[in-house]
PDB file of N, CA and C in Angstrom:
ATOM      1  N   MET A   1       0.842  -1.178   0.000  1.00 73.00           N
ATOM      2  CA  MET A   1       0.000   0.000   0.000  1.00 73.00           C
ATOM      3  C   MET A   1       0.889   1.244   0.000  1.00 73.00           C
ATOM      4  N   GLU A   2       0.623   2.123  -0.912  1.00 82.00           N
ATOM      5  CA  GLU A   2       1.379   3.365  -1.017  1.00 82.00           C
ATOM      6  C   GLU A   2       0.879   4.354   0.038  1.00 82.00           C
ATOM      7  N   VAL A   3       1.811   5.036   0.689  1.00 86.00           N
ATOM      8  CA  VAL A   3       1.442   6.011   1.713  1.00 86.00           C
ATOM      9  C   VAL A   3       1.203   7.356   1.043  1.00 86.00           C
ATOM     10  N   THR A   4      -0.065   7.708   0.912  1.00 90.00           N
ATOM     11  CA  THR A   4      -0.450   9.001   0.358  1.00 90.00           C
ATOM     12  C   THR A   4      -1.410   9.668   1.328  1.00 90.00           C
ATOM     13  N   THR A   5      -1.616  10.945   1.128  1.00 93.00           N
ATOM     14  CA  THR A   5      -2.556  11.683   1.973  1.00 93.00           C
ATOM     15  C   THR A   5      -3.953  11.085   1.867  1.00 93.00           C
ATOM     16  N   GLU A   6      -4.327  10.679   0.658  1.00 94.00           N
ATOM     17  CA  GLU A   6      -5.655  10.088   0.453  1.00 94.00           C
ATOM     18  C   GLU A   6      -5.797   8.779   1.225  1.00 94.00           C
ATOM     19  N   ASN A   7      -4.754   7.939   1.179  1.00 93.00           N
ATOM     20  CA  ASN A   7      -4.796   6.667   1.905  1.00 93.00           C
ATOM     21  C   ASN A   7      -4.846   6.885   3.412  1.00 93.00           C
ATOM     22  N   LEU A   8      -4.060   7.843   3.901  1.00 94.00           N
ATOM     23  CA  LEU A   8      -4.073   8.134   5.336  1.00 94.00           C
ATOM     24  C   LEU A   8      -5.436   8.668   5.770  1.00 94.00           C
ATOM     25  N   ASN A   9      -6.036   9.531   4.956  1.00 95.00           N
ATOM     26  CA  ASN A   9      -7.371  10.045   5.275  1.00 95.00           C
ATOM     27  C   ASN A   9      -8.414   8.930   5.248  1.00 95.00           C
ATOM     28  N   ALA A  10      -8.266   7.996   4.316  1.00 94.00           N
ATOM     29  CA  ALA A  10      -9.202   6.871   4.240  1.00 94.00           C
ATOM     30  C   ALA A  10      -9.083   5.991   5.485  1.00 94.00           C
ATOM     31  N   ILE A  11      -7.854   5.706   5.901  1.00 95.00           N
ATOM     32  CA  ILE A  11      -7.634   4.908   7.111  1.00 95.00           C
ATOM     33  C   ILE A  11      -8.225   5.628   8.316  1.00 95.00           C
ATOM     34  N   ARG A  12      -7.949   6.912   8.437  1.00 95.00           N
ATOM     35  CA  ARG A  12      -8.467   7.692   9.562  1.00 95.00           C
ATOM     36  C   ARG A  12      -9.988   7.677   9.580  1.00 95.00           C
ATOM     37  N   GLY A  13     -10.591   7.895   8.427  1.00 96.00           N
ATOM     38  CA  GLY A  13     -12.052   7.917   8.349  1.00 96.00           C
ATOM     39  C   GLY A  13     -12.680   6.592   8.734  1.00 96.00           C
ATOM     40  N   LYS A  14     -12.083   5.507   8.256  1.00 96.00           N
ATOM     41  CA  LYS A  14     -12.616   4.183   8.581  1.00 96.00           C
ATOM     42  C   LYS A  14     -12.463   3.877  10.065  1.00 96.00           C
ATOM     43  N   ILE A  15     -11.325   4.243  10.635  1.00 95.00           N
ATOM     44  CA  ILE A  15     -11.108   4.003  12.064  1.00 95.00           C
ATOM     45  C   ILE A  15     -12.081   4.833  12.892  1.00 95.00           C
ATOM     46  N   GLU A  16     -12.274   6.085  12.529  1.00 94.00           N
ATOM     47  CA  GLU A  16     -13.178   6.949  13.294  1.00 94.00           C
ATOM     48  C   GLU A  16     -14.616   6.459  13.250  1.00 94.00           C
ATOM     49  N   SER A  17     -15.004   5.799  12.170  1.00 95.00           N
ATOM     50  CA  SER A  17     -16.386   5.330  12.054  1.00 95.00           C
ATOM     51  C   SER A  17     -16.620   3.983  12.743  1.00 95.00           C
ATOM     52  N   MET A  18     -15.564   3.365  13.239  1.00 96.00           N
ATOM     53  CA  MET A  18     -15.687   2.060  13.897  1.00 96.00           C
ATOM     54  C   MET A  18     -16.173   2.223  15.334  1.00 96.00           C
ATOM     55  N   PRO A  19     -16.780   1.163  15.879  1.00 95.00           N
ATOM     56  CA  PRO A  19     -17.183   1.201  17.289  1.00 95.00           C
ATOM     57  C   PRO A  19     -15.976   1.094  18.226  1.00 95.00           C
ATOM     58  N   LYS A  20     -16.233   1.323  19.498  1.00 94.00           N
ATOM     59  CA  LYS A  20     -15.171   1.398  20.501  1.00 94.00           C
ATOM     60  C   LYS A  20     -14.323   0.126  20.571  1.00 94.00           C
ATOM     61  N   PHE A  21     -14.956  -1.051  20.508  1.00 95.00           N
ATOM     62  CA  PHE A  21     -14.157  -2.279  20.645  1.00 95.00           C
ATOM     63  C   PHE A  21     -13.161  -2.435  19.509  1.00 95.00           C
ATOM     64  N   ASN A  22     -13.462  -1.907  18.320  1.00 96.00           N
ATOM     65  CA  ASN A  22     -12.483  -1.926  17.232  1.00 96.00           C
ATOM     66  C   ASN A  22     -11.363  -0.925  17.501  1.00 96.00           C
ATOM     67  N   HIS A  23     -11.694   0.207  18.119  1.00 95.00           N
ATOM     68  CA  HIS A  23     -10.659   1.181  18.488  1.00 95.00           C
ATOM     69  C   HIS A  23      -9.661   0.545  19.447  1.00 95.00           C
ATOM     70  N   VAL A  24     -10.169  -0.241  20.389  1.00 95.00           N
ATOM     71  CA  VAL A  24      -9.294  -0.908  21.353  1.00 95.00           C
ATOM     72  C   VAL A  24      -8.349  -1.867  20.628  1.00 95.00           C
ATOM     73  N   GLU A  25      -8.867  -2.612  19.666  1.00 96.00           N
ATOM     74  CA  GLU A  25      -8.016  -3.543  18.908  1.00 96.00           C
ATOM     75  C   GLU A  25      -6.956  -2.794  18.104  1.00 96.00           C
ATOM     76  N   ILE A  26      -7.323  -1.663  17.548  1.00 96.00           N
ATOM     77  CA  ILE A  26      -6.357  -0.857  16.792  1.00 96.00           C
ATOM     78  C   ILE A  26      -5.275  -0.318  17.722  1.00 96.00           C
ATOM     79  N   LEU A  27      -5.671   0.109  18.912  1.00 95.00           N
ATOM     80  CA  LEU A  27      -4.672   0.565  19.885  1.00 95.00           C
ATOM     81  C   LEU A  27      -3.735  -0.575  20.287  1.00 95.00           C
ATOM     82  N   LYS A  28      -4.257  -1.783  20.396  1.00 96.00           N
ATOM     83  CA  LYS A  28      -3.397  -2.935  20.709  1.00 96.00           C
ATOM     84  C   LYS A  28      -2.364  -3.147  19.607  1.00 96.00           C
ATOM     85  N   ILE A  29      -2.797  -2.990  18.377  1.00 96.00           N
ATOM     86  CA  ILE A  29      -1.861  -3.123  17.250  1.00 96.00           C
ATOM     87  C   ILE A  29      -0.778  -2.055  17.355  1.00 96.00           C
ATOM     88  N   LEU A  30      -1.184  -0.810  17.605  1.00 96.00           N
ATOM     89  CA  LEU A  30      -0.226   0.295  17.654  1.00 96.00           C
ATOM     90  C   LEU A  30       0.709   0.203  18.859  1.00 96.00           C
ATOM     91  N   LYS A  31       0.216  -0.302  19.988  1.00 95.00           N
ATOM     92  CA  LYS A  31       1.042  -0.384  21.196  1.00 95.00           C
ATOM     93  C   LYS A  31       2.162  -1.412  21.069  1.00 95.00           C
ATOM     94  N   LYS A  32       2.038  -2.334  20.126  1.00 95.00           N
ATOM     95  CA  LYS A  32       3.090  -3.340  19.927  1.00 95.00           C
ATOM     96  C   LYS A  32       4.395  -2.701  19.463  1.00 95.00           C
ATOM     97  N   TYR A  33       4.300  -1.522  18.893  1.00 95.00           N
ATOM     98  CA  TYR A  33       5.462  -0.879  18.281  1.00 95.00           C
ATOM     99  C   TYR A  33       5.915   0.309  19.122  1.00 95.00           C
ATOM    100  N   ASN A  34       7.181   0.289  19.505  1.00 93.00           N
ATOM    101  CA  ASN A  34       7.737   1.387  20.298  1.00 93.00           C
ATOM    102  C   ASN A  34       7.868   2.671  19.500  1.00 93.00           C
ATOM    103  N   SER A  35       7.900   2.558  18.187  1.00 92.00           N
ATOM    104  CA  SER A  35       8.091   3.737  17.341  1.00 92.00           C
ATOM    105  C   SER A  35       6.822   4.582  17.214  1.00 92.00           C
ATOM    106  N   VAL A  36       5.675   4.051  17.644  1.00 93.00           N
ATOM    107  CA  VAL A  36       4.407   4.774  17.521  1.00 93.00           C
ATOM    108  C   VAL A  36       4.167   5.587  18.784  1.00 93.00           C
ATOM    109  N   THR A  37       3.917   6.883  18.597  1.00 92.00           N
ATOM    110  CA  THR A  37       3.618   7.766  19.717  1.00 92.00           C
ATOM    111  C   THR A  37       2.108   7.909  19.850  1.00 92.00           C
ATOM    112  N   LEU A  38       1.594   7.532  21.026  1.00 93.00           N
ATOM    113  CA  LEU A  38       0.168   7.663  21.314  1.00 93.00           C
ATOM    114  C   LEU A  38      -0.017   8.854  22.247  1.00 93.00           C
ATOM    115  N   ASN A  39      -0.841   9.797  21.852  1.00 93.00           N
ATOM    116  CA  ASN A  39      -1.124  10.975  22.664  1.00 93.00           C
ATOM    117  C   ASN A  39      -2.523  10.837  23.247  1.00 93.00           C
ATOM    118  N   GLU A  40      -2.598  10.777  24.573  1.00 93.00           N
ATOM    119  CA  GLU A  40      -3.889  10.603  25.237  1.00 93.00           C
ATOM    120  C   GLU A  40      -4.287  11.883  25.958  1.00 93.00           C
ATOM    121  N   ASN A  41      -5.586  12.197  25.875  1.00 93.00           N
ATOM    122  CA  ASN A  41      -6.161  13.270  26.671  1.00 93.00           C
ATOM    123  C   ASN A  41      -7.582  12.866  27.045  1.00 93.00           C
ATOM    124  N   LYS A  42      -8.350  13.785  27.620  1.00 93.00           N
ATOM    125  CA  LYS A  42      -9.690  13.409  28.084  1.00 93.00           C
ATOM    126  C   LYS A  42     -10.650  13.114  26.932  1.00 93.00           C
ATOM    127  N   TYR A  43     -10.293  13.473  25.716  1.00 90.00           N
ATOM    128  CA  TYR A  43     -11.149  13.215  24.558  1.00 90.00           C
ATOM    129  C   TYR A  43     -10.815  11.905  23.856  1.00 90.00           C
ATOM    130  N   GLY A  44      -9.715  11.276  24.244  1.00 90.00           N
ATOM    131  CA  GLY A  44      -9.350  10.006  23.629  1.00 90.00           C
ATOM    132  C   GLY A  44      -7.867   9.909  23.353  1.00 90.00           C
ATOM    133  N   THR A  45      -7.518   8.970  22.532  1.00 92.00           N
ATOM    134  CA  THR A  45      -6.128   8.738  22.149  1.00 92.00           C
ATOM    135  C   THR A  45      -5.943   9.181  20.706  1.00 92.00           C
ATOM    136  N   HIS A  46      -4.898   9.944  20.482  1.00 93.00           N
ATOM    137  CA  HIS A  46      -4.638  10.482  19.148  1.00 93.00           C
ATOM    138  C   HIS A  46      -3.304   9.958  18.638  1.00 93.00           C
ATOM    139  N   VAL A  47      -3.265   9.696  17.341  1.00 93.00           N
ATOM    140  CA  VAL A  47      -2.061   9.173  16.706  1.00 93.00           C
ATOM    141  C   VAL A  47      -1.820   9.966  15.432  1.00 93.00           C
ATOM    142  N   ASN A  48      -0.588  10.383  15.227  1.00 93.00           N
ATOM    143  CA  ASN A  48      -0.226  11.057  13.990  1.00 93.00           C
ATOM    144  C   ASN A  48       0.141   9.982  12.966  1.00 93.00           C
ATOM    145  N   LEU A  49      -0.768   9.721  12.038  1.00 93.00           N
ATOM    146  CA  LEU A  49      -0.552   8.645  11.065  1.00 93.00           C
ATOM    147  C   LEU A  49       0.615   8.911  10.125  1.00 93.00           C
ATOM    148  N   THR A  50       0.973  10.175   9.934  1.00 92.00           N
ATOM    149  CA  THR A  50       2.081  10.477   9.019  1.00 92.00           C
ATOM    150  C   THR A  50       3.425  10.022   9.582  1.00 92.00           C
ATOM    151  N   ASP A  51       3.501   9.812  10.899  1.00 91.00           N
ATOM    152  CA  ASP A  51       4.748   9.378  11.530  1.00 91.00           C
ATOM    153  C   ASP A  51       4.877   7.859  11.619  1.00 91.00           C
ATOM    154  N   ILE A  52       3.864   7.137  11.192  1.00 93.00           N
ATOM    155  CA  ILE A  52       3.853   5.683  11.355  1.00 93.00           C
ATOM    156  C   ILE A  52       4.526   5.005  10.158  1.00 93.00           C
ATOM    157  N   ASP A  53       5.309   3.997  10.466  1.00 93.00           N
ATOM    158  CA  ASP A  53       6.006   3.208   9.448  1.00 93.00           C
ATOM    159  C   ASP A  53       4.992   2.546   8.502  1.00 93.00           C
ATOM    160  N   PRO A  54       5.301   2.477   7.219  1.00 94.00           N
ATOM    161  CA  PRO A  54       4.365   1.870   6.251  1.00 94.00           C
ATOM    162  C   PRO A  54       3.963   0.428   6.571  1.00 94.00           C
ATOM    163  N   THR A  55       4.849  -0.351   7.188  1.00 94.00           N
ATOM    164  CA  THR A  55       4.476  -1.730   7.535  1.00 94.00           C
ATOM    165  C   THR A  55       3.397  -1.755   8.615  1.00 94.00           C
ATOM    166  N   ILE A  56       3.442  -0.796   9.534  1.00 95.00           N
ATOM    167  CA  ILE A  56       2.409  -0.694  10.570  1.00 95.00           C
ATOM    168  C   ILE A  56       1.099  -0.243   9.935  1.00 95.00           C
ATOM    169  N   LEU A  57       1.185   0.693   9.005  1.00 95.00           N
ATOM    170  CA  LEU A  57      -0.020   1.132   8.287  1.00 95.00           C
ATOM    171  C   LEU A  57      -0.643  -0.033   7.524  1.00 95.00           C
ATOM    172  N   GLU A  58       0.199  -0.883   6.969  1.00 95.00           N
ATOM    173  CA  GLU A  58      -0.298  -2.064   6.248  1.00 95.00           C
ATOM    174  C   GLU A  58      -1.043  -2.998   7.203  1.00 95.00           C
ATOM    175  N   GLU A  59      -0.515  -3.159   8.411  1.00 96.00           N
ATOM    176  CA  GLU A  59      -1.195  -3.991   9.413  1.00 96.00           C
ATOM    177  C   GLU A  59      -2.546  -3.385   9.801  1.00 96.00           C
ATOM    178  N   LEU A  60      -2.588  -2.065   9.957  1.00 96.00           N
ATOM    179  CA  LEU A  60      -3.858  -1.389  10.244  1.00 96.00           C
ATOM    180  C   LEU A  60      -4.844  -1.587   9.100  1.00 96.00           C
ATOM    181  N   TYR A  61      -4.358  -1.442   7.886  1.00 95.00           N
ATOM    182  CA  TYR A  61      -5.206  -1.596   6.705  1.00 95.00           C
ATOM    183  C   TYR A  61      -5.760  -3.023   6.617  1.00 95.00           C
ATOM    184  N   THR A  62      -4.925  -4.000   6.936  1.00 96.00           N
ATOM    185  CA  THR A  62      -5.360  -5.401   6.940  1.00 96.00           C
ATOM    186  C   THR A  62      -6.457  -5.611   7.972  1.00 96.00           C
ATOM    187  N   TYR A  63      -6.293  -5.045   9.160  1.00 97.00           N
ATOM    188  CA  TYR A  63      -7.315  -5.171  10.204  1.00 97.00           C
ATOM    189  C   TYR A  63      -8.615  -4.497   9.770  1.00 97.00           C
ATOM    190  N   ILE A  64      -8.518  -3.318   9.183  1.00 97.00           N
ATOM    191  CA  ILE A  64      -9.710  -2.591   8.720  1.00 97.00           C
ATOM    192  C   ILE A  64     -10.457  -3.417   7.671  1.00 97.00           C
ATOM    193  N   ASN A  65      -9.726  -4.019   6.751  1.00 97.00           N
ATOM    194  CA  ASN A  65     -10.355  -4.875   5.738  1.00 97.00           C
ATOM    195  C   ASN A  65     -11.001  -6.103   6.366  1.00 97.00           C
ATOM    196  N   TYR A  66     -10.341  -6.676   7.369  1.00 97.00           N
ATOM    197  CA  TYR A  66     -10.891  -7.832   8.081  1.00 97.00           C
ATOM    198  C   TYR A  66     -12.225  -7.472   8.733  1.00 97.00           C
ATOM    199  N   VAL A  67     -12.261  -6.331   9.401  1.00 97.00           N
ATOM    200  CA  VAL A  67     -13.495  -5.883  10.057  1.00 97.00           C
ATOM    201  C   VAL A  67     -14.594  -5.671   9.020  1.00 97.00           C
ATOM    202  N   GLY A  68     -14.256  -5.058   7.900  1.00 96.00           N
ATOM    203  CA  GLY A  68     -15.239  -4.842   6.839  1.00 96.00           C
ATOM    204  C   GLY A  68     -15.781  -6.143   6.281  1.00 96.00           C
ATOM    205  N   THR A  69     -14.903  -7.113   6.078  1.00 97.00           N
ATOM    206  CA  THR A  69     -15.323  -8.426   5.583  1.00 97.00           C
ATOM    207  C   THR A  69     -16.250  -9.109   6.579  1.00 97.00           C
ATOM    208  N   GLN A  70     -15.899  -9.034   7.861  1.00 97.00           N
ATOM    209  CA  GLN A  70     -16.740  -9.639   8.898  1.00 97.00           C
ATOM    210  C   GLN A  70     -18.112  -8.974   8.951  1.00 97.00           C
ATOM    211  N   GLU A  71     -18.152  -7.655   8.861  1.00 95.00           N
ATOM    212  CA  GLU A  71     -19.430  -6.936   8.876  1.00 95.00           C
ATOM    213  C   GLU A  71     -20.295  -7.342   7.691  1.00 95.00           C
ATOM    214  N   ASN A  72     -19.693  -7.438   6.518  1.00 96.00           N
ATOM    215  CA  ASN A  72     -20.442  -7.850   5.329  1.00 96.00           C
ATOM    216  C   ASN A  72     -20.995  -9.260   5.485  1.00 96.00           C
ATOM    217  N   ALA A  73     -20.183 -10.166   6.025  1.00 97.00           N
ATOM    218  CA  ALA A  73     -20.631 -11.545   6.222  1.00 97.00           C
ATOM    219  C   ALA A  73     -21.780 -11.600   7.227  1.00 97.00           C
ATOM    220  N   LEU A  74     -21.665 -10.843   8.317  1.00 96.00           N
ATOM    221  CA  LEU A  74     -22.737 -10.818   9.318  1.00 96.00           C
ATOM    222  C   LEU A  74     -24.019 -10.224   8.751  1.00 96.00           C
ATOM    223  N   ASN A  75     -23.890  -9.162   7.983  1.00 96.00           N
ATOM    224  CA  ASN A  75     -25.075  -8.554   7.366  1.00 96.00           C
ATOM    225  C   ASN A  75     -25.754  -9.522   6.408  1.00 96.00           C
ATOM    226  N   GLU A  76     -24.953 -10.263   5.653  1.00 97.00           N
ATOM    227  CA  GLU A  76     -25.513 -11.242   4.719  1.00 97.00           C
ATOM    228  C   GLU A  76     -26.240 -12.356   5.470  1.00 97.00           C
ATOM    229  N   MET A  77     -25.650 -12.813   6.572  1.00 96.00           N
ATOM    230  CA  MET A  77     -26.304 -13.852   7.377  1.00 96.00           C
ATOM    231  C   MET A  77     -27.606 -13.346   7.992  1.00 96.00           C
ATOM    232  N   GLU A  78     -27.612 -12.094   8.423  1.00 96.00           N
ATOM    233  CA  GLU A  78     -28.833 -11.515   8.987  1.00 96.00           C
ATOM    234  C   GLU A  78     -29.937 -11.426   7.938  1.00 96.00           C
ATOM    235  N   LYS A  79     -29.572 -11.045   6.717  1.00 96.00           N
ATOM    236  CA  LYS A  79     -30.560 -11.001   5.631  1.00 96.00           C
ATOM    237  C   LYS A  79     -31.130 -12.386   5.369  1.00 96.00           C
ATOM    238  N   GLN A  80     -30.245 -13.368   5.328  1.00 94.00           N
ATOM    239  CA  GLN A  80     -30.668 -14.740   5.070  1.00 94.00           C
ATOM    240  C   GLN A  80     -31.563 -15.245   6.202  1.00 94.00           C
ATOM    241  N   LYS A  81     -31.214 -14.911   7.425  1.00 93.00           N
ATOM    242  CA  LYS A  81     -32.022 -15.308   8.577  1.00 93.00           C
ATOM    243  C   LYS A  81     -33.420 -14.709   8.486  1.00 93.00           C
ATOM    244  N   GLU A  82     -33.501 -13.446   8.105  1.00 92.00           N
ATOM    245  CA  GLU A  82     -34.802 -12.786   7.942  1.00 92.00           C
ATOM    246  C   GLU A  82     -35.618 -13.445   6.843  1.00 92.00           C
ATOM    247  N   GLN A  83     -34.953 -13.796   5.750  1.00 91.00           N
ATOM    248  CA  GLN A  83     -35.660 -14.464   4.655  1.00 91.00           C
ATOM    249  C   GLN A  83     -36.227 -15.804   5.117  1.00 91.00           C
ATOM    250  N   PHE A  84     -35.434 -16.586   5.826  1.00 89.00           N
ATOM    251  CA  PHE A  84     -35.913 -17.869   6.334  1.00 89.00           C
ATOM    252  C   PHE A  84     -37.058 -17.675   7.317  1.00 89.00           C
ATOM    253  N   LYS A  85     -36.909 -16.683   8.163  1.00 88.00           N
ATOM    254  CA  LYS A  85     -37.955 -16.398   9.146  1.00 88.00           C
ATOM    255  C   LYS A  85     -39.254 -16.039   8.441  1.00 88.00           C
ATOM    256  N   ASN A  86     -39.163 -15.212   7.418  1.00 88.00           N
ATOM    257  CA  ASN A  86     -40.362 -14.804   6.687  1.00 88.00           C
ATOM    258  C   ASN A  86     -40.984 -15.965   5.912  1.00 88.00           C
ATOM    259  N   ILE A  87     -40.155 -16.843   5.397  1.00 86.00           N
ATOM    260  CA  ILE A  87     -40.670 -17.964   4.604  1.00 86.00           C
ATOM    261  C   ILE A  87     -41.272 -19.052   5.493  1.00 86.00           C
ATOM    262  N   TYR A  88     -40.546 -19.447   6.534  1.00 84.00           N
ATOM    263  CA  TYR A  88     -40.934 -20.634   7.284  1.00 84.00           C
ATOM    264  C   TYR A  88     -41.670 -20.370   8.596  1.00 84.00           C
ATOM    265  N   PHE A  89     -41.558 -19.170   9.142  1.00 81.00           N
ATOM    266  CA  PHE A  89     -42.136 -18.942  10.451  1.00 81.00           C
ATOM    267  C   PHE A  89     -43.203 -17.864  10.496  1.00 81.00           C
ATOM    268  N   ALA A  90     -43.507 -17.254   9.382  1.00 73.00           N
ATOM    269  CA  ALA A  90     -44.545 -16.225   9.363  1.00 73.00           C
ATOM    270  C   ALA A  90     -45.903 -16.888   9.538  1.00 73.00           C
ATOM    271  N   LYS A  91     -46.756 -16.274  10.319  1.00 67.00           N
ATOM    272  CA  LYS A  91     -48.065 -16.830  10.642  1.00 67.00           C
ATOM    273  C   LYS A  91     -48.905 -17.026   9.381  1.00 67.00           C
ATOM    274  N   ASP A  92     -48.881 -16.072   8.486  1.00 62.00           N
ATOM    275  CA  ASP A  92     -49.683 -16.146   7.269  1.00 62.00           C
ATOM    276  C   ASP A  92     -49.173 -17.215   6.307  1.00 62.00           C
ATOM    277  N   ASN A  93     -47.921 -17.560   6.391  1.00 57.00           N
ATOM    278  CA  ASN A  93     -47.340 -18.523   5.457  1.00 57.00           C
ATOM    279  C   ASN A  93     -47.672 -19.971   5.800  1.00 57.00           C
ATOM    280  N   LYS A  94     -48.183 -20.236   6.990  1.00 56.00           N
ATOM    281  CA  LYS A  94     -48.517 -21.604   7.369  1.00 56.00           C
ATOM    282  C   LYS A  94     -49.559 -22.183   6.425  1.00 56.00           C
ATOM    283  N   GLU A  95     -50.504 -21.365   6.034  1.00 57.00           N
ATOM    284  CA  GLU A  95     -51.553 -21.832   5.138  1.00 57.00           C
ATOM    285  C   GLU A  95     -50.995 -22.118   3.750  1.00 57.00           C
ATOM    286  N   ILE A  96     -50.021 -21.358   3.333  1.00 56.00           N
ATOM    287  CA  ILE A  96     -49.427 -21.531   2.009  1.00 56.00           C
ATOM    288  C   ILE A  96     -48.632 -22.834   1.942  1.00 56.00           C
ATOM    289  N   HIS A  97     -47.841 -23.119   2.971  1.00 56.00           N
ATOM    290  CA  HIS A  97     -46.964 -24.285   2.966  1.00 56.00           C
ATOM    291  C   HIS A  97     -47.660 -25.544   3.474  1.00 56.00           C
ATOM    292  N   GLY A  98     -48.870 -25.436   3.882  1.00 55.00           N
ATOM    293  CA  GLY A  98     -49.611 -26.600   4.359  1.00 55.00           C
ATOM    294  C   GLY A  98     -49.446 -26.802   5.850  1.00 55.00           C
ATOM    295  N   LYS A  99     -50.337 -27.592   6.392  1.00 55.00           N
ATOM    296  CA  LYS A  99     -50.302 -27.861   7.830  1.00 55.00           C
ATOM    297  C   LYS A  99     -49.329 -28.993   8.108  1.00 55.00           C
ATOM    298  N   ILE A 100     -48.670 -28.898   9.241  1.00 54.00           N
ATOM    299  CA  ILE A 100     -47.742 -29.942   9.670  1.00 54.00           C
ATOM    300  C   ILE A 100     -48.548 -31.039  10.345  1.00 54.00           C
ATOM    301  N   LYS A 101     -48.322 -32.290   9.942  1.00 50.00           N
ATOM    302  CA  LYS A 101     -49.082 -33.418  10.500  1.00 50.00           C
ATOM    303  C   LYS A 101     -48.248 -34.210  11.455  1.00 50.00           C
TER     304      LYS A 101
END
């Protein structure tokens, strides 16, 4: 992954839109490296992404993609669950599929 302003802004935007438990995982990734400076105040923890080594950025990017893939898979399963629920468990559909003997 090439380190550009656009890529750094994309990483920042994706991280900011994640829930708190993902922020904690990202901080765990960053804390593994002594070269990363974490600035904490009462509003949260701040990191200057321009100072981070490209290999660390690649690890962050991999985690962000993993989270996105997991979210997509969960959303797809939820859709499928709703479809099954509507087909097999809806009160009105019992008459369509016949009575269970």
